[in-house]
Each structure stands twice: as C-alpha cells, then as structure tokens.
C-alpha cells in the first residue's frame, strides 16, 4: 500500500483495509437532508468576520439548507443572532444579505410586528389582540453565537448548542501567537464546486493526492511530496519525537506560501522564531471552516453545502490593516498560490463526485495515510447515530459501509 513501513502511532492504527462511507451518502437527497438536520443544524457554523458587522444596527443574513439566520450588532455593542423569522406568521424579517437597520427596531415587512435588537417583541399593531396576549412570550427565536478571535460562529440549536470549544481540533491552540483579532480581510475569493461537502472535506484531510495534484505546493512543502501531512507519517519519525518538533514546513530558504515562496509582507507581530520558520499552521472547525496561518498572512476557508452535490467556498486572506492598505497592488502575486490550490482541489473533487455515481461502486477503500478520513467518518457516524450505542468496526463488512 505504501512505499515505506507504517510507523506507530502516525497512522493511528489504520493497518487493515477499511471501507469508506457508502457512495450514496455523497449524492442521495434523503441522506443530505438527514445530514442537514443532524450536523449542519446542530453544529457551530462559521458565518464571517465580526468586522463585517462592526457598526451598531448593522446586520448580515446567513443561509444553511432551508434555514435563514439574522446576525446583528446591538446598539450596546454585542453581536446577536436569531432565526430570520417573525413570530406572528413566520415572514422573513430582513430580506437583504447585509445592511444597516434604519431604526432601533427590527420591523417585519408583512404586518409590522417590531422587535428590539435583543429580540423582544415591542410592537404588534392591531385593532385588537387576543385576551391575555403577552409580548414577552413572543421573542425572536434565538440562535447561539460565538465570536472566536474575530471569527463569528452560529449554532441553530440555540440554548441546546454544544460548548463552542468542542467544535475545533487541537490545532486551534497553535494559532494562539497569531494576532487574529487585529486582522482584516484584504482579499476574498468565492467559488462553487460541484461536489458533496464531504468530498471536499476528505480532500482537505489528506495529502495522498498532493504529489500528483499539487506539484507547486510540494515544491513549497517537501514533506507533502511524500503524500503525507505529518512528520509522524514519514519513515524517519521516531515514537519519542512529537510531530511538531520544530522542523520547518516550507523548503529551505523559503518563507511562506506564494508561488516563489517569498513575501514582501511584514511578519505578523507576536510570532516566535519557530512560528516563522514553520511557514504554516492549521486549525480545523469540522466541517464548516479551516484556517491556514502563515508568518505574513492568514487564510480562512468557509465550506457551505448548497445541496447534495454542490458547495460554496468563501476564502478570505487576512492581513494587518496597514498591510492591507499599503500592499493591495501585491495581492495578485502573493495570493495566486492559494487560488491555484483551490482550483486544483476543485477539479479533482468534481471528478471524485462524478465517479461516485457508478452503479458498481458501493464504497471505496482507505489506505493507511488516510487515517484522518477514518476519524472524520467516525465523527460523522457519531453525529448521525448519536442515539445509537454501536459504531461500525474497522474491517470491511456490511456494517462498516453503512452509516
């Protein structure tokens, strides 16, 4: 299966053939609706930077599946989120994708029921209201919100939302030195890919494809030429060595992820020599967003399913405010490699999606360096089967190929 022996514990014990999810899980409309209900409507979802809603009374809306969320800035400063639905008869409240309220009230465009910015019903104009009608009983439906270092997340589960800290992997701590709160969006790239959201997330979770699909990236990061993401997956790794043992992630003499590995941007403040030498650090928020941090800039990628076989990606390059103003002419050169990687990934993800529809292909096989996909599949199974006690085993059998 691999060109070198499998070290321990780098491959996470994935030493025998393991089935992927069933192919139908990537295109079946009923399964997609199940995922919306069990995952996307119950997990923390990245919606954008807090700076997009910086002024009091400003707002933006966010759609996931058939749900629409209103995120706004209270006049007192805090961000709040609600279902974009009036309590009267369910009309949409704010019709634009973003804007600024013209008063201190959110006014329904249908019958003028009005709510304050904390979601409380303040006015229900009518010739008469039902006897005993209590406005306090009809606030807007609350959506949980968390501002993590300038990145805004919402959770449609509201008061029942899981703690925010459960939504990201241990890599989030690696970004502590980066001044994420102070960064602004210098450049945005938006694209759609004709694939299931899981196809894209699986592609992000492995570098098995890197030597063939990303030759430019492999020149920047020689480790990826070995088709692995981690030093602990290479033949020279020893069990007593941590994976992050200070070895750079960019080639000798290079600085960052640009086409030539060089940058004219200043190094972000707060980084130590190890952070700079590494060249890149990652943090993942399964499965809504991931962050790629470099010494000179940060890139965030939001993943949003549009249907069973389509996703939208919103990619933001984050810079210090002065850098964003002074270096705008350099953006095309500096950020070209990030767009190229997404275009390359988009092509193979679409090919993957097309092939999954073969009537003969019930499920695929994972090889050892795809152990992160196994972890993702187990995460997915746990979310979908949260009321069941059994989780499919690792060997290829009927149970393993089912959700």
Coordinates of C-alpha atoms in Angstrom, one line a residue:
X1 CA 0.0 0.0 0.0
X2 CA 2.8 2.4 0.9
X3 CA 6.4 2.9 -0.2
X4 CA 7.7 2.6 3.4
X5 CA 6.8 0.8 6.6
X6 CA 4.0 2.2 8.6
X7 CA 5.4 3.8 11.8
X8 CA 3.5 4.0 15.1
X9 CA 1.4 5.8 16.0
X10 CA 1.4 8.1 13.0
X11 CA -1.1 6.0 11.0
X12 CA -3.3 5.9 14.0
X13 CA -3.5 2.1 13.9
X14 CA -5.2 2.0 10.5
X15 CA -3.4 -1.1 9.4
X16 CA -6.1 -3.1 7.6
X17 CA -8.3 -2.2 4.6
X18 CA -11.2 0.0 5.7
X19 CA -14.3 0.9 3.8
X20 CA -15.2 4.5 3.1
X21 CA -18.8 5.7 3.6
X22 CA -21.3 4.3 1.1
X23 CA -21.3 6.1 -2.2
X24 CA -24.9 7.0 -1.9
X25 CA -24.0 9.2 1.2
X26 CA -22.4 11.6 -1.3
X27 CA -25.4 12.2 -3.5
X28 CA -28.7 10.8 -2.1
X29 CA -31.1 13.7 -1.4
X30 CA -32.7 12.0 1.6
X31 CA -29.3 11.4 3.2
X32 CA -28.3 15.0 2.6
X33 CA -31.5 16.1 4.4
X34 CA -30.5 13.9 7.3
X35 CA -27.1 15.5 7.5
X36 CA -28.6 19.0 7.5
X37 CA -30.7 18.1 10.4
X38 CA -28.1 16.1 12.4
X39 CA -25.0 18.1 11.6
X40 CA -25.4 21.4 10.0
X41 CA -28.4 22.5 12.1
X42 CA -26.7 21.3 15.3
X43 CA -23.1 22.3 14.9
X44 CA -21.2 25.6 15.1
X45 CA -21.0 27.1 11.7
X46 CA -18.7 29.9 10.6
X47 CA -20.5 32.9 9.1
X48 CA -17.9 35.6 8.7
X49 CA -15.7 38.1 10.4
X50 CA -17.0 40.2 13.2
X51 CA -15.7 43.3 11.4
X52 CA -18.3 42.7 8.7
X53 CA -20.9 43.7 11.3
X54 CA -18.9 46.3 13.2
X55 CA -21.3 49.2 13.5
X56 CA -24.3 49.3 15.8
X57 CA -27.5 48.3 13.9
X58 CA -25.6 46.6 11.1
X59 CA -26.6 43.1 10.1
X60 CA -26.0 40.2 7.8
X61 CA -28.0 37.1 7.0
X62 CA -26.7 33.6 6.6
X63 CA -28.4 30.6 4.9
X64 CA -27.8 26.9 5.5
X65 CA -30.2 24.4 3.9
X66 CA -33.6 25.9 4.2
X67 CA -32.7 27.9 7.3
X68 CA -32.0 31.7 7.4
X69 CA -30.2 33.3 10.3
X70 CA -30.1 37.1 11.1
X71 CA -26.8 38.3 12.8
X72 CA -26.8 41.8 14.0
X73 CA -24.8 44.3 16.2
X74 CA -26.8 45.5 19.2
X75 CA -26.7 49.2 19.9
X76 CA -24.8 48.4 23.1
X77 CA -22.1 46.5 21.2
X78 CA -22.7 42.7 21.4
X79 CA -23.5 40.6 18.4
X80 CA -26.7 38.6 18.5
X81 CA -28.3 36.0 16.2
X82 CA -31.8 34.9 15.6
X83 CA -33.8 32.9 13.1
X84 CA -34.8 35.5 10.4
X85 CA -38.4 34.7 11.1
X86 CA -41.3 36.8 12.5
X87 CA -43.2 35.3 15.4
X88 CA -46.5 36.4 14.0
X89 CA -47.0 34.2 10.9
X90 CA -43.4 33.4 10.0
X91 CA -42.4 36.0 7.5
X92 CA -38.8 36.7 6.7
X93 CA -37.7 39.8 8.5
X94 CA -34.6 41.1 6.7
X95 CA -34.6 40.5 3.0
X96 CA -31.1 41.7 2.1
X97 CA -27.9 39.7 2.6
X98 CA -26.4 42.6 4.6
X99 CA -27.2 46.1 5.6
X100 CA -28.0 48.5 8.4
X101 CA -31.3 48.9 10.3
X102 CA -32.9 52.3 9.9
X103 CA -34.1 52.3 13.5
X104 CA -33.7 50.6 16.8
X105 CA -36.3 48.0 15.8
X106 CA -36.4 45.0 13.5
X107 CA -39.7 45.5 11.6
X108 CA -41.5 42.7 9.8
X109 CA -42.2 43.8 6.3
X110 CA -45.5 42.0 6.3
X111 CA -47.6 43.2 9.3
X112 CA -45.1 45.5 11.0
X113 CA -44.6 43.4 14.1
X114 CA -41.4 45.0 15.6
X115 CA -38.7 43.7 17.8
X116 CA -35.8 45.3 19.6
X117 CA -32.2 44.3 19.0
X118 CA -32.3 41.8 21.9
X119 CA -35.1 40.0 20.1
X120 CA -38.0 41.1 22.3
X121 CA -41.4 41.9 20.7
X122 CA -42.1 45.6 21.2
X123 CA -45.0 46.3 18.9
X124 CA -47.8 44.2 17.4
X125 CA -50.0 46.8 15.7
X126 CA -53.6 45.5 15.6
X127 CA -57.1 46.8 16.3
X128 CA -57.3 44.1 18.9
X129 CA -55.0 41.4 20.3
X130 CA -56.0 38.1 21.9
X131 CA -57.1 38.3 25.5
X132 CA -54.1 37.6 27.7
X133 CA -51.6 38.3 24.9
X134 CA -48.2 38.8 26.5
X135 CA -45.5 40.3 24.2
X136 CA -42.8 38.7 26.4
X137 CA -43.9 35.3 25.3
X138 CA -43.1 36.0 21.6
X139 CA -39.4 37.0 21.3
X140 CA -37.4 36.1 18.1
X141 CA -36.1 32.6 18.0
X142 CA -32.6 32.8 19.4
X143 CA -29.6 31.3 17.6
X144 CA -26.4 30.7 19.6
X145 CA -23.5 32.9 18.6
X146 CA -19.8 32.9 19.5
X147 CA -17.1 35.3 18.4
X148 CA -13.8 33.4 18.4
X149 CA -10.9 35.9 17.9
X150 CA -12.9 37.9 15.3
X151 CA -14.4 34.8 13.6
X152 CA -18.2 34.6 14.1
X153 CA -19.9 31.3 14.5
X154 CA -23.6 30.4 15.0
X155 CA -25.4 27.3 16.1
X156 CA -29.1 26.8 15.3
X157 CA -29.5 24.6 18.4
X158 CA -29.7 27.8 20.4
X159 CA -29.6 27.1 24.2
X160 CA -29.1 23.4 23.5
X161 CA -25.9 24.1 21.5
X162 CA -22.8 22.1 22.4
X163 CA -20.0 24.1 24.0
X164 CA -18.1 26.0 21.3
X165 CA -14.7 24.5 22.3
X166 CA -16.0 21.1 21.1
X167 CA -16.2 22.4 17.5
X168 CA -12.4 22.7 16.7
X169 CA -9.5 20.4 16.8
X170 CA -6.4 20.7 18.9
X171 CA -4.7 22.7 16.1
X172 CA -6.6 25.8 17.1
X173 CA -4.2 26.3 20.0
X174 CA -1.3 26.5 17.6
X175 CA -2.8 29.8 16.4
X176 CA -2.5 31.5 19.8
X177 CA 0.5 33.6 18.7
X178 CA -1.2 35.0 15.6
X179 CA -3.0 38.3 16.1
X180 CA -6.2 37.1 14.6
X181 CA -8.4 39.7 16.2
X182 CA -6.5 42.5 14.7
X183 CA -6.5 41.2 11.1
X184 CA -8.8 42.5 8.3
X185 CA -9.9 40.9 5.1
X186 CA -7.5 42.0 2.3
X187 CA -8.8 39.8 -0.4
X188 CA -11.8 37.4 -0.9
X189 CA -12.2 34.5 -3.4
X190 CA -15.6 32.9 -3.8
X191 CA -16.3 29.8 -5.8
X192 CA -18.7 26.9 -6.1
X193 CA -17.6 23.3 -6.6
X194 CA -19.9 20.5 -7.9
X195 CA -19.3 18.0 -5.2
X196 CA -20.7 16.9 -1.9
X197 CA -19.3 18.7 1.1
X198 CA -17.8 15.5 2.5
X199 CA -15.8 15.0 -0.7
X200 CA -14.1 18.4 -0.2
X201 CA -13.5 17.9 3.5
X202 CA -11.9 14.5 2.8
X203 CA -9.7 16.1 0.2
X204 CA -8.6 18.7 2.8
X205 CA -7.9 15.9 5.3
X206 CA -5.2 14.1 3.4
X207 CA -2.2 14.7 1.3
X208 CA -2.2 11.4 -0.5
X209 CA -3.2 13.4 -3.6
X210 CA -0.6 16.1 -3.2
X211 CA 2.3 14.9 -5.4
X212 CA 0.0 14.4 -8.4
X213 CA -2.5 17.3 -7.9
X214 CA -0.3 20.0 -6.3
X215 CA 3.2 20.0 -7.7
X216 CA 3.6 23.7 -6.9
X217 CA 2.7 23.1 -3.2
X218 CA 5.0 20.1 -3.0
X219 CA 7.9 22.4 -4.1
X220 CA 7.0 24.8 -1.2
X221 CA 6.5 22.0 1.3
X222 CA 8.7 19.0 0.5
X223 CA 7.0 16.9 3.2
X224 CA 3.9 16.8 1.0
X225 CA 5.9 15.2 -1.8
X226 CA 5.8 12.0 0.4
X227 CA 2.0 12.1 0.2
X228 CA 1.6 12.7 3.9
X229 CA 0.5 15.6 6.1
X230 CA 2.6 14.9 9.2
X231 CA 6.2 14.2 10.0
X232 CA 5.0 11.4 12.2
X233 CA 3.9 9.6 9.0
X234 CA 7.4 9.6 7.5
X235 CA 10.0 6.7 7.8
X236 CA 12.5 8.7 9.8
X237 CA 10.0 9.6 12.6
X238 CA 10.6 8.1 16.0
X239 CA 7.9 7.5 18.6
X240 CA 9.6 9.7 21.1
X241 CA 9.5 12.7 18.7
X242 CA 6.5 15.0 18.8
X243 CA 5.0 15.6 15.4
X244 CA 5.6 19.4 15.8
X245 CA 9.3 19.1 16.7
X246 CA 10.3 22.4 15.2
X247 CA 11.1 21.2 11.7
X248 CA 10.1 23.8 9.0
X249 CA 7.1 23.1 6.8
X250 CA 8.5 25.1 3.9
X251 CA 11.5 24.3 1.9
X252 CA 14.9 25.6 2.9
X253 CA 15.3 29.3 2.0
X254 CA 11.6 29.9 1.6
X255 CA 9.3 31.9 3.8
X256 CA 5.6 31.3 3.1
X257 CA 3.0 30.0 0.6
X258 CA 3.5 32.1 -2.5
X259 CA 4.4 31.0 -6.0
X260 CA 8.1 31.5 -5.3
X261 CA 8.0 31.0 -1.5
X262 CA 8.9 34.6 -0.9
X263 CA 6.9 37.6 0.5
X264 CA 7.1 41.3 0.6
X265 CA 4.7 41.5 3.5
X266 CA 5.9 42.1 7.0
X267 CA 5.9 39.3 9.5
X268 CA 2.9 39.3 11.8
X269 CA 3.6 40.6 15.3
X270 CA 3.8 38.1 18.2
X271 CA 5.3 35.2 16.3
X272 CA 8.4 33.5 17.6
X273 CA 11.2 32.0 15.5
X274 CA 9.6 28.6 15.4
X275 CA 6.3 30.0 14.2
X276 CA 8.1 31.9 11.4
X277 CA 10.4 29.0 10.5
X278 CA 7.5 26.5 10.2
X279 CA 5.9 28.6 7.4
X280 CA 2.3 27.3 8.1
X281 CA 0.0 26.2 10.8
X282 CA -3.5 24.8 10.5
X283 CA -6.7 24.8 12.6
X284 CA -9.9 23.0 11.6
X285 CA -13.6 23.6 12.6
X286 CA -15.2 20.4 11.3
X287 CA -16.8 20.8 8.9
X288 CA -17.6 24.4 8.4
X289 CA -14.2 26.1 8.2
X290 CA -10.5 25.8 8.4
X291 CA -7.7 28.3 8.9
X292 CA -4.2 28.3 7.4
X293 CA -1.8 30.7 9.2
X294 CA 1.5 31.8 7.7
X295 CA 4.1 34.2 9.0
X296 CA 2.8 37.1 6.9
X297 CA -0.9 36.4 6.3
X298 CA -3.8 34.1 7.4
X299 CA -6.2 32.4 5.1
X300 CA -9.6 31.1 6.1
X301 CA -11.9 28.9 4.1
X302 CA -15.6 28.6 4.8
X303 CA -17.3 25.4 3.5
X304 CA -21.1 25.7 2.9
X305 CA -23.2 22.9 1.3
X306 CA -25.7 24.2 -1.3
X307 CA -27.2 20.8 -2.0
X308 CA -26.2 17.1 -2.1
X309 CA -23.7 17.7 -4.9
X310 CA -22.6 21.4 -4.6
X311 CA -20.7 23.6 -2.2
X312 CA -19.8 27.2 -1.9
X313 CA -16.3 28.2 -0.7
X314 CA -15.6 31.7 0.7
X315 CA -11.8 32.2 1.1
X316 CA -10.5 35.3 2.9
X317 CA -6.9 36.4 3.1
X318 CA -6.4 38.3 6.4
X319 CA -3.8 40.9 6.9
X320 CA -2.9 43.7 9.3
X321 CA -4.9 46.9 8.5
X322 CA -1.8 48.9 7.3
X323 CA -0.6 46.0 5.2
X324 CA -4.0 45.6 3.6
X325 CA -3.9 49.3 2.6
X326 CA -0.3 49.5 1.6
X327 CA 0.2 46.3 -0.3
X328 CA -3.0 46.0 -2.4
X329 CA -1.0 46.0 -5.6
X330 CA 0.8 42.9 -4.4
X331 CA -2.2 40.8 -3.8
X332 CA -2.4 39.1 -7.1
X333 CA 1.1 37.8 -6.9
X334 CA 1.0 37.0 -3.2
X335 CA -2.3 35.1 -3.1
X336 CA -2.1 33.3 -6.5
X337 CA -0.9 30.1 -5.0
X338 CA -4.0 29.8 -2.7
X339 CA -6.4 30.3 -5.6
X340 CA -4.4 27.7 -7.6
X341 CA -4.6 25.1 -4.9
X342 CA -8.4 25.6 -4.6
X343 CA -8.8 25.3 -8.4
X344 CA -6.8 22.1 -8.4
X345 CA -8.7 20.7 -5.5
X346 CA -12.0 21.7 -7.1
X347 CA -11.2 19.8 -10.3
X348 CA -10.3 16.5 -8.5
X349 CA -13.3 16.9 -6.1
X350 CA -15.6 17.2 -9.1
X351 CA -14.1 14.1 -10.7
X352 CA -14.5 12.3 -7.4
X353 CA -18.1 13.3 -7.2
X354 CA -18.8 12.1 -10.8
X355 CA -17.3 8.7 -10.3
X356 CA -19.2 8.0 -7.1
X357 CA -22.4 7.6 -9.1
X358 CA -21.1 4.3 -10.7
X359 CA -23.7 1.6 -10.0
X360 CA -20.9 -0.8 -9.2
X361 CA -19.1 1.4 -6.7
X362 CA -20.8 0.8 -3.4
X363 CA -18.0 2.1 -1.3
X364 CA -14.2 2.8 -1.6
X365 CA -11.1 1.8 0.4
X366 CA -9.0 3.9 2.8
X367 CA -5.2 3.4 2.7
X368 CA -3.1 4.0 5.9
X369 CA -2.2 7.6 5.3
X370 CA -5.9 8.4 5.0
X371 CA -6.4 7.8 8.7
X372 CA -7.8 11.3 9.1
X373 CA -10.6 10.3 6.8
X374 CA -11.4 7.5 9.1
X375 CA -11.6 9.9 12.0
X376 CA -13.8 12.2 10.0
X377 CA -16.1 9.3 9.1
X378 CA -16.4 8.2 12.7
X379 CA -17.2 11.8 13.7
X380 CA -19.9 11.8 11.0
X381 CA -21.3 8.5 12.2
X382 CA -21.4 9.7 15.8
X383 CA -23.4 12.8 14.7
X384 CA -25.8 10.8 12.6
X385 CA -26.3 8.0 15.0
X386 CA -26.0 9.9 18.3
X387 CA -28.8 7.8 19.8
X388 CA -27.2 4.5 19.0
X389 CA -24.6 2.8 21.0
X390 CA -22.8 0.8 18.3
X391 CA -20.3 2.3 15.9
X392 CA -19.2 0.3 12.8
X393 CA -16.0 -1.6 13.1
X394 CA -12.8 -1.0 11.1
X395 CA -12.9 -4.2 9.0
X396 CA -14.7 -4.1 5.6
X397 CA -18.1 -5.5 6.2
X398 CA -21.7 -4.5 5.8
X399 CA -21.7 -2.5 9.0
X400 CA -18.6 -0.6 8.0
X401 CA -20.1 0.5 4.7
X402 CA -23.3 1.8 6.3
X403 CA -23.9 4.9 8.3

